[in-house]
Structures are given as structure tokens and as C-alpha cells.
mmCIF file of C-alpha atoms and ligand atoms in Angstrom:
data_model
loop_
_atom_site.group_PDB
_atom_site.id
_atom_site.type_symbol
_atom_site.label_atom_id
_atom_site.label_comp_id
_atom_site.label_asym_id
_atom_site.label_seq_id
_atom_site.Cartn_x
_atom_site.Cartn_y
_atom_site.Cartn_z
ATOM 1 C CA MET A 14 23.593 1.427 24.927
ATOM 2 C CA SER A 15 23.728 4.443 22.604
ATOM 3 C CA GLY A 16 26.760 4.399 20.295
ATOM 4 C CA GLN A 17 27.252 0.618 20.402
ATOM 5 C CA THR A 18 27.255 -1.229 17.112
ATOM 6 C CA ALA A 19 24.554 -3.755 16.323
ATOM 7 C CA PRO A 20 25.099 -7.384 17.301
ATOM 8 C CA ALA A 21 24.467 -9.308 14.030
ATOM 9 C CA GLN A 22 27.252 -10.975 12.045
ATOM 10 C CA PRO A 23 28.955 -8.739 9.431
ATOM 11 C CA GLY A 24 27.837 -9.854 5.966
ATOM 12 C CA ALA A 25 24.558 -11.224 7.348
ATOM 13 C CA SER A 26 21.653 -10.431 5.070
ATOM 14 C CA ILE A 27 17.888 -10.588 5.520
ATOM 15 C CA SER A 28 15.342 -10.365 2.703
ATOM 16 C CA VAL A 29 11.685 -9.626 3.304
ATOM 17 C CA ASP A 30 8.866 -9.605 0.735
ATOM 18 C CA VAL A 31 6.294 -6.957 1.496
ATOM 19 C CA PRO A 32 2.987 -6.647 -0.357
ATOM 20 C CA ALA A 33 1.190 -3.681 -1.874
ATOM 21 C CA LYS A 34 -2.144 -2.737 -0.338
ATOM 22 C CA ILE A 35 -5.441 -1.962 -1.959
ATOM 23 C CA ASN A 36 -8.556 -0.448 -0.361
ATOM 24 C CA PRO A 37 -11.667 -2.312 -1.555
ATOM 25 C CA HIS A 38 -13.561 0.205 0.620
ATOM 26 C CA LEU A 39 -12.089 3.673 1.144
ATOM 27 C CA GLY A 40 -14.364 6.039 3.033
ATOM 28 C CA VAL A 41 -12.857 9.506 3.558
ATOM 29 C CA GLY A 42 -14.308 11.807 6.206
ATOM 30 C CA ASP A 43 -13.615 15.437 7.005
ATOM 31 C CA PRO A 44 -10.149 16.711 7.859
ATOM 32 C CA ARG A 45 -9.400 16.455 11.592
ATOM 33 C CA ALA A 46 -7.762 19.110 13.738
ATOM 34 C CA ASP A 47 -4.346 17.531 12.995
ATOM 35 C CA GLY A 48 -4.940 17.829 9.230
ATOM 36 C CA TYR A 49 -5.415 14.088 8.663
ATOM 37 C CA HIS A 50 -8.741 12.860 7.319
ATOM 38 C CA ALA A 51 -10.857 10.441 9.322
ATOM 39 C CA LEU A 52 -10.936 7.151 7.429
ATOM 40 C CA SER A 53 -13.265 4.207 7.381
ATOM 41 C CA THR A 54 -11.496 1.761 5.114
ATOM 42 C CA VAL A 55 -10.955 -1.917 4.388
ATOM 43 C CA TYR A 56 -7.412 -2.791 3.409
ATOM 44 C CA GLN A 57 -6.294 -5.886 1.580
ATOM 45 C CA ALA A 58 -2.703 -6.958 0.849
ATOM 46 C CA ILE A 59 -2.115 -8.266 -2.686
ATOM 47 C CA SER A 60 0.557 -10.442 -4.245
ATOM 48 C CA LEU A 61 2.299 -7.548 -6.035
ATOM 49 C CA HIS A 62 5.273 -6.950 -3.719
ATOM 50 C CA ASP A 63 8.610 -5.261 -3.141
ATOM 51 C CA THR A 64 11.593 -7.071 -1.643
ATOM 52 C CA VAL A 65 13.612 -5.313 1.054
ATOM 53 C CA THR A 66 17.092 -6.694 1.703
ATOM 54 C CA ALA A 67 19.046 -5.515 4.735
ATOM 55 C CA GLU A 68 22.726 -6.284 5.043
ATOM 56 C CA ARG A 69 25.453 -5.204 7.469
ATOM 57 C CA ARG A 70 27.694 -2.686 5.706
ATOM 58 C CA GLY A 71 30.574 -2.931 8.170
ATOM 59 C CA GLU A 72 30.555 0.791 9.011
ATOM 60 C CA PRO A 73 28.029 3.069 10.716
ATOM 61 C CA GLY A 74 25.263 4.585 8.624
ATOM 62 C CA ILE A 75 22.288 3.704 6.452
ATOM 63 C CA ALA A 76 22.841 3.288 2.704
ATOM 64 C CA ILE A 77 19.996 2.679 0.259
ATOM 65 C CA THR A 78 19.991 1.333 -3.286
ATOM 66 C CA VAL A 79 16.891 0.802 -5.428
ATOM 67 C CA SER A 80 16.186 -1.392 -8.436
ATOM 68 C CA GLY A 81 13.062 -2.112 -10.462
ATOM 69 C CA GLU A 82 9.921 -0.006 -10.844
ATOM 70 C CA GLY A 83 10.639 3.705 -10.313
ATOM 71 C CA ALA A 84 14.366 3.217 -9.516
ATOM 72 C CA GLY A 85 16.069 6.531 -10.184
ATOM 73 C CA THR A 86 13.010 8.565 -9.192
ATOM 74 C CA LEU A 87 13.113 7.611 -5.501
ATOM 75 C CA PRO A 88 15.264 9.532 -3.025
ATOM 76 C CA THR A 89 17.917 7.314 -1.417
ATOM 77 C CA GLY A 90 18.729 9.657 1.485
ATOM 78 C CA GLU A 91 17.040 10.524 4.765
ATOM 79 C CA GLU A 92 13.749 11.397 3.063
ATOM 80 C CA ASN A 93 13.253 7.779 2.002
ATOM 81 C CA LEU A 94 10.719 6.135 4.355
ATOM 82 C CA ALA A 95 12.926 3.023 4.506
ATOM 83 C CA HIS A 96 15.793 5.177 5.813
ATOM 84 C CA LYS A 97 13.490 6.603 8.510
ATOM 85 C CA ALA A 98 12.348 3.083 9.413
ATOM 86 C CA ALA A 99 15.902 1.773 9.812
ATOM 87 C CA LYS A 100 16.789 4.797 11.961
ATOM 88 C CA LEU A 101 13.752 4.189 14.185
ATOM 89 C CA VAL A 102 14.687 0.550 14.830
ATOM 90 C CA ALA A 103 18.252 1.585 15.719
ATOM 91 C CA LEU A 104 16.969 4.346 18.017
ATOM 92 C CA TYR A 105 14.577 1.907 19.692
ATOM 93 C CA ALA A 106 17.399 -0.581 20.269
ATOM 94 C CA GLY A 107 19.900 2.109 21.296
ATOM 95 C CA ILE A 108 22.417 1.036 18.679
ATOM 96 C CA GLU A 109 24.323 2.743 15.910
ATOM 97 C CA PRO A 110 22.697 1.793 12.587
ATOM 98 C CA ASP A 111 24.964 -0.165 10.271
ATOM 99 C CA VAL A 112 22.978 -1.291 7.256
ATOM 100 C CA ARG A 113 22.832 -1.362 3.497
ATOM 101 C CA LEU A 114 19.207 -1.528 2.346
ATOM 102 C CA HIS A 115 18.278 -2.668 -1.105
ATOM 103 C CA LEU A 116 14.729 -2.069 -2.310
ATOM 104 C CA ASN A 117 13.761 -4.225 -5.266
ATOM 105 C CA LYS A 118 10.586 -2.516 -6.379
ATOM 106 C CA ARG A 119 7.627 -3.896 -8.242
ATOM 107 C CA ILE A 120 5.039 -1.663 -6.546
ATOM 108 C CA PRO A 121 4.610 1.544 -8.573
ATOM 109 C CA VAL A 122 5.851 4.737 -6.894
ATOM 110 C CA ALA A 123 3.096 7.198 -5.861
ATOM 111 C CA GLY A 124 0.548 4.855 -7.401
ATOM 112 C CA GLY A 125 -1.945 4.527 -4.529
ATOM 113 C CA LEU A 126 -0.649 1.069 -3.587
ATOM 114 C CA ALA A 127 1.362 2.114 -0.502
ATOM 115 C CA GLY A 128 4.719 1.289 -2.089
ATOM 116 C CA GLY A 129 6.690 3.605 0.221
ATOM 117 C CA SER A 130 4.773 2.393 3.279
ATOM 118 C CA ALA A 131 5.435 -1.216 2.245
ATOM 119 C CA ASP A 132 9.168 -0.513 2.006
ATOM 120 C CA ALA A 133 9.072 1.098 5.466
ATOM 121 C CA ALA A 134 7.224 -1.910 6.927
ATOM 122 C CA GLY A 135 9.666 -4.342 5.283
ATOM 123 C CA THR A 136 12.601 -2.331 6.603
ATOM 124 C CA LEU A 137 11.275 -2.377 10.189
ATOM 125 C CA VAL A 138 11.049 -6.176 10.054
ATOM 126 C CA ALA A 139 14.325 -6.725 8.169
ATOM 127 C CA CYS A 140 16.384 -4.416 10.428
ATOM 128 C CA ALA A 141 14.885 -5.886 13.609
ATOM 129 C CA ARG A 142 15.908 -9.356 12.408
ATOM 130 C CA LEU A 143 19.330 -8.237 11.140
ATOM 131 C CA TRP A 144 20.205 -6.504 14.408
ATOM 132 C CA GLN A 145 18.407 -9.124 16.518
ATOM 133 C CA VAL A 146 16.220 -6.516 18.169
ATOM 134 C CA GLU A 147 13.228 -7.888 20.077
ATOM 135 C CA ILE A 148 10.250 -5.635 19.331
ATOM 136 C CA GLY A 149 6.810 -6.616 20.625
ATOM 137 C CA ASP A 150 3.760 -6.320 18.371
ATOM 138 C CA ALA A 151 2.405 -3.208 20.095
ATOM 139 C CA GLU A 152 5.755 -1.410 19.891
ATOM 140 C CA LEU A 153 6.242 -2.391 16.239
ATOM 141 C CA HIS A 154 2.773 -1.034 15.504
ATOM 142 C CA ARG A 155 3.639 2.237 17.282
ATOM 143 C CA LEU A 156 6.855 2.662 15.281
ATOM 144 C CA ALA A 157 4.972 1.849 12.059
ATOM 145 C CA ALA A 158 2.177 4.355 12.785
ATOM 146 C CA GLY A 159 4.806 7.057 13.367
ATOM 147 C CA LEU A 160 6.123 6.445 9.839
ATOM 148 C CA GLY A 161 2.778 6.725 8.029
ATOM 149 C CA SER A 162 -0.914 5.909 8.178
ATOM 150 C CA ASP A 163 -0.644 2.805 5.940
ATOM 151 C CA VAL A 164 2.546 1.356 7.448
ATOM 152 C CA PRO A 165 0.833 -0.619 10.283
ATOM 153 C CA PHE A 166 -1.356 -2.426 7.748
ATOM 154 C CA CYS A 167 1.640 -3.092 5.469
ATOM 155 C CA LEU A 168 3.266 -4.958 8.377
ATOM 156 C CA LYS A 169 0.273 -7.207 8.928
ATOM 157 C CA GLY A 170 -1.130 -7.830 5.478
ATOM 158 C CA GLY A 171 -4.225 -9.971 5.043
ATOM 159 C CA THR A 172 -7.488 -8.015 5.206
ATOM 160 C CA ALA A 173 -8.294 -5.437 7.877
ATOM 161 C CA ILE A 174 -10.608 -2.574 8.717
ATOM 162 C CA GLY A 175 -8.703 0.688 9.140
ATOM 163 C CA ALA A 176 -10.062 3.522 11.299
ATOM 164 C CA GLY A 177 -8.573 6.723 12.736
ATOM 165 C CA ARG A 178 -6.256 8.001 9.993
ATOM 166 C CA GLY A 179 -5.953 4.376 8.783
ATOM 167 C CA GLU A 180 -3.619 3.110 11.493
ATOM 168 C CA GLU A 181 -6.254 1.639 13.862
ATOM 169 C CA LEU A 182 -6.615 -1.897 12.552
ATOM 170 C CA THR A 183 -9.162 -4.648 13.115
ATOM 171 C CA PRO A 184 -8.310 -7.886 11.291
ATOM 172 C CA VAL A 185 -10.938 -9.404 8.972
ATOM 173 C CA GLN A 186 -10.928 -13.162 8.330
ATOM 174 C CA ALA A 187 -11.533 -13.142 4.577
ATOM 175 C CA LYS A 188 -12.580 -16.538 3.198
ATOM 176 C CA GLY A 189 -11.304 -16.750 -0.344
ATOM 177 C CA THR A 190 -8.990 -15.265 -2.895
ATOM 178 C CA TRP A 191 -9.906 -12.484 -5.316
ATOM 179 C CA HIS A 192 -8.103 -11.762 -8.588
ATOM 180 C CA TRP A 193 -7.180 -8.331 -9.858
ATOM 181 C CA VAL A 194 -5.562 -6.774 -12.874
ATOM 182 C CA VAL A 195 -3.434 -3.841 -11.750
ATOM 183 C CA ALA A 196 -2.945 -1.169 -14.407
ATOM 184 C CA THR A 197 -0.388 1.527 -13.661
ATOM 185 C CA THR A 198 -0.244 4.818 -15.515
ATOM 186 C CA ASP A 199 2.638 7.067 -16.466
ATOM 187 C CA THR A 200 1.504 9.811 -14.078
ATOM 188 C CA GLN A 201 1.728 9.968 -10.291
ATOM 189 C CA ILE A 202 -0.607 11.504 -7.703
ATOM 190 C CA SER A 203 0.738 12.610 -4.352
ATOM 191 C CA THR A 204 -1.496 11.476 -1.492
ATOM 192 C CA PRO A 205 -1.882 14.985 0.080
ATOM 193 C CA GLU A 206 -2.746 16.405 -3.352
ATOM 194 C CA CYS A 207 -5.583 13.905 -3.714
ATOM 195 C CA TYR A 208 -6.942 14.548 -0.191
ATOM 196 C CA LYS A 209 -6.961 18.291 -0.970
ATOM 197 C CA GLU A 210 -8.947 17.600 -4.131
ATOM 198 C CA VAL A 211 -11.459 15.538 -2.099
ATOM 199 C CA ASP A 212 -11.931 18.565 0.199
ATOM 200 C CA ARG A 213 -12.265 20.929 -2.760
ATOM 201 C CA LEU A 214 -14.891 18.776 -4.459
ATOM 202 C CA ARG A 215 -16.825 18.448 -1.169
ATOM 203 C CA GLU A 216 -16.962 22.251 -0.916
ATOM 204 C CA ASP A 217 -18.708 22.108 -4.292
ATOM 205 C CA GLY A 218 -21.108 19.479 -2.940
ATOM 206 C CA ILE A 219 -19.463 16.573 -4.813
ATOM 207 C CA GLY A 220 -18.954 13.337 -2.876
ATOM 208 C CA ARG A 221 -19.810 12.196 0.626
ATOM 209 C CA TYR A 222 -18.294 10.069 3.383
ATOM 210 C CA SER A 223 -18.935 6.331 2.891
ATOM 211 C CA SER A 224 -18.402 5.383 6.531
ATOM 212 C CA ASP A 225 -20.163 1.993 6.593
ATOM 213 C CA VAL A 226 -17.713 -0.849 5.954
ATOM 214 C CA ASP A 227 -20.087 -3.600 7.186
ATOM 215 C CA PRO A 228 -21.406 -4.785 3.794
ATOM 216 C CA ILE A 229 -17.975 -5.419 2.297
ATOM 217 C CA VAL A 230 -16.587 -6.880 5.537
ATOM 218 C CA ARG A 231 -19.491 -9.359 5.603
ATOM 219 C CA ALA A 232 -18.804 -10.199 1.949
ATOM 220 C CA PHE A 233 -15.126 -10.956 2.639
ATOM 221 C CA GLU A 234 -15.955 -12.978 5.755
ATOM 222 C CA GLY A 235 -18.621 -14.907 3.873
ATOM 223 C CA GLY A 236 -16.360 -15.736 0.921
ATOM 224 C CA ALA A 237 -18.407 -13.696 -1.562
ATOM 225 C CA GLY A 238 -17.961 -14.296 -5.268
ATOM 226 C CA ALA A 239 -16.246 -11.659 -7.380
ATOM 227 C CA GLU A 240 -19.569 -10.490 -8.890
ATOM 228 C CA GLU A 241 -20.883 -9.626 -5.424
ATOM 229 C CA LEU A 242 -17.625 -7.964 -4.403
ATOM 230 C CA ALA A 243 -17.724 -5.897 -7.603
ATOM 231 C CA ARG A 244 -20.975 -4.270 -6.441
ATOM 232 C CA LEU A 245 -19.531 -3.375 -3.032
ATOM 233 C CA LEU A 246 -16.265 -1.653 -4.016
ATOM 234 C CA ILE A 247 -16.203 1.983 -2.887
ATOM 235 C CA ASN A 248 -13.554 4.677 -3.125
ATOM 236 C CA ASP A 249 -14.383 8.187 -1.903
ATOM 237 C CA MET A 250 -11.112 9.398 -3.501
ATOM 238 C CA GLU A 251 -11.999 8.162 -6.957
ATOM 239 C CA ALA A 252 -13.695 11.349 -8.178
ATOM 240 C CA ALA A 253 -10.750 13.407 -6.899
ATOM 241 C CA ALA A 254 -8.190 11.151 -8.621
ATOM 242 C CA VAL A 255 -10.129 11.331 -11.905
ATOM 243 C CA SER A 256 -10.527 15.085 -11.536
ATOM 244 C CA LEU A 257 -6.721 15.414 -11.148
ATOM 245 C CA ARG A 258 -5.920 12.930 -13.944
ATOM 246 C CA PRO A 259 -8.897 12.846 -16.339
ATOM 247 C CA GLN A 260 -7.181 10.190 -18.493
ATOM 248 C CA LEU A 261 -8.034 7.660 -15.747
ATOM 249 C CA ALA A 262 -11.661 7.713 -16.887
ATOM 250 C CA SER A 263 -10.825 6.253 -20.299
ATOM 251 C CA LEU A 264 -8.508 3.615 -18.774
ATOM 252 C CA MET A 265 -11.310 2.541 -16.412
ATOM 253 C CA HIS A 266 -13.897 2.569 -19.146
ATOM 254 C CA GLY A 267 -11.622 0.537 -21.439
ATOM 255 C CA GLY A 268 -11.121 -2.184 -18.816
ATOM 256 C CA LEU A 269 -14.878 -2.438 -18.288
ATOM 257 C CA GLU A 270 -15.409 -2.750 -22.045
ATOM 258 C CA GLU A 271 -12.881 -5.597 -22.034
ATOM 259 C CA GLY A 272 -14.970 -7.472 -19.465
ATOM 260 C CA ALA A 273 -13.702 -6.422 -16.016
ATOM 261 C CA LEU A 274 -16.351 -6.901 -13.300
ATOM 262 C CA ALA A 275 -15.381 -3.531 -11.822
ATOM 263 C CA ALA A 276 -12.878 -0.728 -12.309
ATOM 264 C CA HIS A 277 -11.628 0.747 -9.035
ATOM 265 C CA VAL A 278 -9.045 3.469 -8.456
ATOM 266 C CA SER A 279 -6.461 2.199 -5.966
ATOM 267 C CA GLY A 280 -6.284 4.465 -2.906
ATOM 268 C CA SER A 281 -5.432 7.990 -4.035
ATOM 269 C CA GLY A 282 -4.587 6.694 -7.538
ATOM 270 C CA PRO A 283 -3.562 6.823 -10.273
ATOM 271 C CA THR A 284 -3.282 3.005 -10.423
ATOM 272 C CA VAL A 285 -6.519 1.355 -11.558
ATOM 273 C CA LEU A 286 -7.615 -2.082 -10.321
ATOM 274 C CA PHE A 287 -9.848 -4.300 -12.419
ATOM 275 C CA LEU A 288 -11.671 -7.113 -10.678
ATOM 276 C CA ALA A 289 -11.730 -10.462 -12.506
ATOM 277 C CA THR A 290 -13.973 -13.495 -12.002
ATOM 278 C CA ASP A 291 -11.073 -15.903 -11.418
ATOM 279 C CA VAL A 292 -7.418 -16.333 -12.320
ATOM 280 C CA LYS A 293 -8.178 -17.460 -15.893
ATOM 281 C CA HIS A 294 -10.345 -14.404 -16.477
ATOM 282 C CA ALA A 295 -7.635 -12.192 -14.951
ATOM 283 C CA VAL A 296 -4.987 -13.517 -17.374
ATOM 284 C CA ALA A 297 -7.241 -12.911 -20.396
ATOM 285 C CA LEU A 298 -8.348 -9.501 -19.123
ATOM 286 C CA ALA A 299 -4.744 -8.403 -18.489
ATOM 287 C CA ARG A 300 -3.823 -9.350 -22.047
ATOM 288 C CA ARG A 301 -6.736 -7.391 -23.499
ATOM 289 C CA ILE A 302 -6.017 -4.306 -21.363
ATOM 290 C CA ARG A 303 -2.339 -4.442 -22.390
ATOM 291 C CA MET A 304 -3.247 -4.674 -26.079
ATOM 292 C CA ARG A 305 -5.635 -1.763 -25.812
ATOM 293 C CA GLY A 306 -2.845 0.575 -24.648
ATOM 294 C CA GLY A 307 -3.292 3.455 -22.202
ATOM 295 C CA ALA A 308 -1.676 1.719 -19.220
ATOM 296 C CA LYS A 309 2.045 1.990 -18.406
ATOM 297 C CA SER A 310 2.215 -1.562 -17.076
ATOM 298 C CA VAL A 311 -0.325 -4.276 -16.370
ATOM 299 C CA HIS A 312 0.141 -6.834 -13.578
ATOM 300 C CA LEU A 313 -1.806 -9.756 -12.211
ATOM 301 C CA ALA A 314 -2.378 -9.848 -8.454
ATOM 302 C CA ARG A 315 -4.399 -11.860 -5.990
ATOM 303 C CA GLY A 316 -5.426 -11.050 -2.453
ATOM 304 C CA PRO A 317 -5.318 -11.391 0.410
ATOM 305 C CA VAL A 318 -1.697 -12.310 1.170
ATOM 306 C CA ASN A 319 0.232 -12.051 4.456
ATOM 307 C CA GLY A 320 2.455 -9.139 5.389
ATOM 308 C CA PRO A 321 6.053 -9.492 6.618
ATOM 309 C CA ALA A 322 5.157 -9.458 10.322
ATOM 310 C CA ALA A 323 1.906 -11.477 10.141
HETATM 311 O O1 C5P B 427 0.249 9.123 6.874
HETATM 312 P P1 C5P B 427 0.982 9.465 5.643
HETATM 313 O O2 C5P B 427 2.292 10.146 5.904
HETATM 314 O O3 C5P B 427 1.136 8.332 4.688
HETATM 315 O O4 C5P B 427 0.074 10.516 4.894
HETATM 316 C C1 C5P B 427 0.569 11.323 3.863
HETATM 317 C C2 C5P B 427 -0.318 12.539 3.747
HETATM 318 O O5 C5P B 427 -1.622 12.148 3.302
HETATM 319 C C3 C5P B 427 -0.572 13.266 5.052
HETATM 320 O O6 C5P B 427 0.420 14.214 5.308
HETATM 321 C C4 C5P B 427 -1.919 13.938 4.801
HETATM 322 O O7 C5P B 427 -1.747 15.070 3.999
HETATM 323 C C5 C5P B 427 -2.624 12.903 3.952
HETATM 324 N N1 C5P B 427 -3.485 12.010 4.742
HETATM 325 C C6 C5P B 427 -4.706 12.478 5.208
HETATM 326 N N2 C5P B 427 -5.520 11.650 5.935
HETATM 327 C C7 C5P B 427 -5.170 10.360 6.183
HETATM 328 C C8 C5P B 427 -3.941 9.869 5.723
HETATM 329 C C9 C5P B 427 -3.118 10.711 4.989
HETATM 330 O O8 C5P B 427 -5.072 13.642 4.990
HETATM 331 N N3 C5P B 427 -6.003 9.585 6.874
#
């Protein structure tokens, strides 16, 4: 079928909301032979989301436009993960890609919230629907894993244990909703840079692999209150993120002084998550953190939420 154009109606358009991810538990092991680090993590999708819109452009090719958070800083060519995702779906279907992708971003770029992976996951789903390509779950997962370690989770959403380099998922049935204040900063941290810093600190004897996800999984499954969850949050990348961007320490400390139950670096940072007791507490906490200054933007988010292919 190679070279044929896709079968959807010209002008057809599909929009998909795709959530950011957080890692309430992020255990980072040693680098593997392939350079990736072994992970023992628990992912959760939160209500902060990007919207991916895919539309037939009426001529072959993949065009990308971006609006919202970080627009202007993101590449719109072949290096964009959404571009790679669209190309993969077309390759899988044996069709010539014909799509205009619009990414309306709310998830901070390079913030440790898997914004790029979310856009890739949303694009896989949107393009498959636009071009009416039947992709089974296992195949979709394989395409997603080829795009990045977090992309399979971004497809599914909810709560899940991640093993391997993060792509081996086991769903967790979380009973409840937890409320977060998401504070972004005006710096970025590249994921590889943060992993390298983890390795460097380990050589100096700082930090160890938190491989046991059982306590936090049991807490989610049992509908634990926010106070209990606060005691179980773990991020093995936190020291590395703070070492790279020392200003994170004062942001975290400030949120705790304002009454957050916990301050938790999101993934490889530099976004900081503050856990609130409930939605009312989250609203008040967000206002106080905003007034204090030090954060670029402050959002409210709840989790878990579903992903685009759940
Ligand atoms: O998988 P992804 O492309 O998102 O990863 C980006 C980079 O982060 C990798 O190239 C690698 O340097 C690092 N990484 C890692 N171990 C993981 C996941 C990512 O070292 N488990």
C-alpha cells in the first residue's frame, strides 16, 4: 500500500486531550548496557493536559503548529516527537502521511511531566483515528515504546507501575483522587542531563535505588488519605535535580512553609509538585505559592485521570 494517500475525509479533524504524568514513586537503578537506567516507578496521569488536533492538510507531509506553554521554543520539524509519532502511524499503515498537527500546550516543556511524550501519545491516537488505521493495543504499545520510555504510560493514563526503562506497565487500580499544586520554574532540565547527575552523585556515594514500589501501590489501591501518601512519595532523581538547579530547594521549602503536605520534584524536574489535603486546600495553597513568588506558573491538578487510549 506504500504511496497511497490516507482514507479519511479531507478537512476531517480529530482532537485528543492527553494528560501530563507524575511519578509518585521514582526509583532509579544503575545504567544498563543500552545506556538506559533500570526503573522501578509508579506513574500517575494528572488533569494538566495538552490537546493534540490532527487534520487532513490535503497534500502529503506532516506540518506542526504549537500554541500555549513553550510555543516558540519547541521544534516543529522532524525532531518533534509528535512528528515522529505521525510518521510511525503512516509507516505502520503503509500510507503517505497527510496531516496538520496542532499542539495546544499546557504541560511545561522539559519540566519532568512528560509533555513531549504526551504529545507523541496523543498524536498516535489522533492520527490512527484520522486515517482510520486499526492498531491493536499491543502494537500501539510497541510503537509508543519506540518513541520514548514514558510514551506507553501517556497512552494509558490512570496509575501504573513502570519497570524496565519505564515502558513495562502494570496497571494499578487507585481508589480515590489526590490533589496537587504544580509549580513550574523558568529553567528546564533535560532528562539525560538529570540521569547523568544521578550517576555522578552515586559515584560520590549520594543516593540509592528505591526499588520497592509496594508501599505506595498498596496506598493507592487502598484509597489512602493525602497525609499517608505524603509520607510515601519518593524520587531518586530529586537530589540530582536540586544539584543541577539549586533554586528548587527554596521553592520546595516555600511550599512546605505555606502548608503543603509534601514537596516532590516531578520526574527529572524542574517542576515541583505540592500535595494538598483536598481540592479546597489545593486552591488556597496555589494562591499562597503564587503570592510568594519563585515559581513561573502555578497550576491545580488532580489525579488519576485517563489517557487518550484508555
Ligand atoms: O526514553 P526517552 O527517549 O524518553 O529517554 C530520554 C533519555 O533519558 C534517554 O536517552 C536516556 O538518556 C535517559 N533515560 C534513561 N533511563 C530511562 C529513561 C530515560 O537513562 N529509564
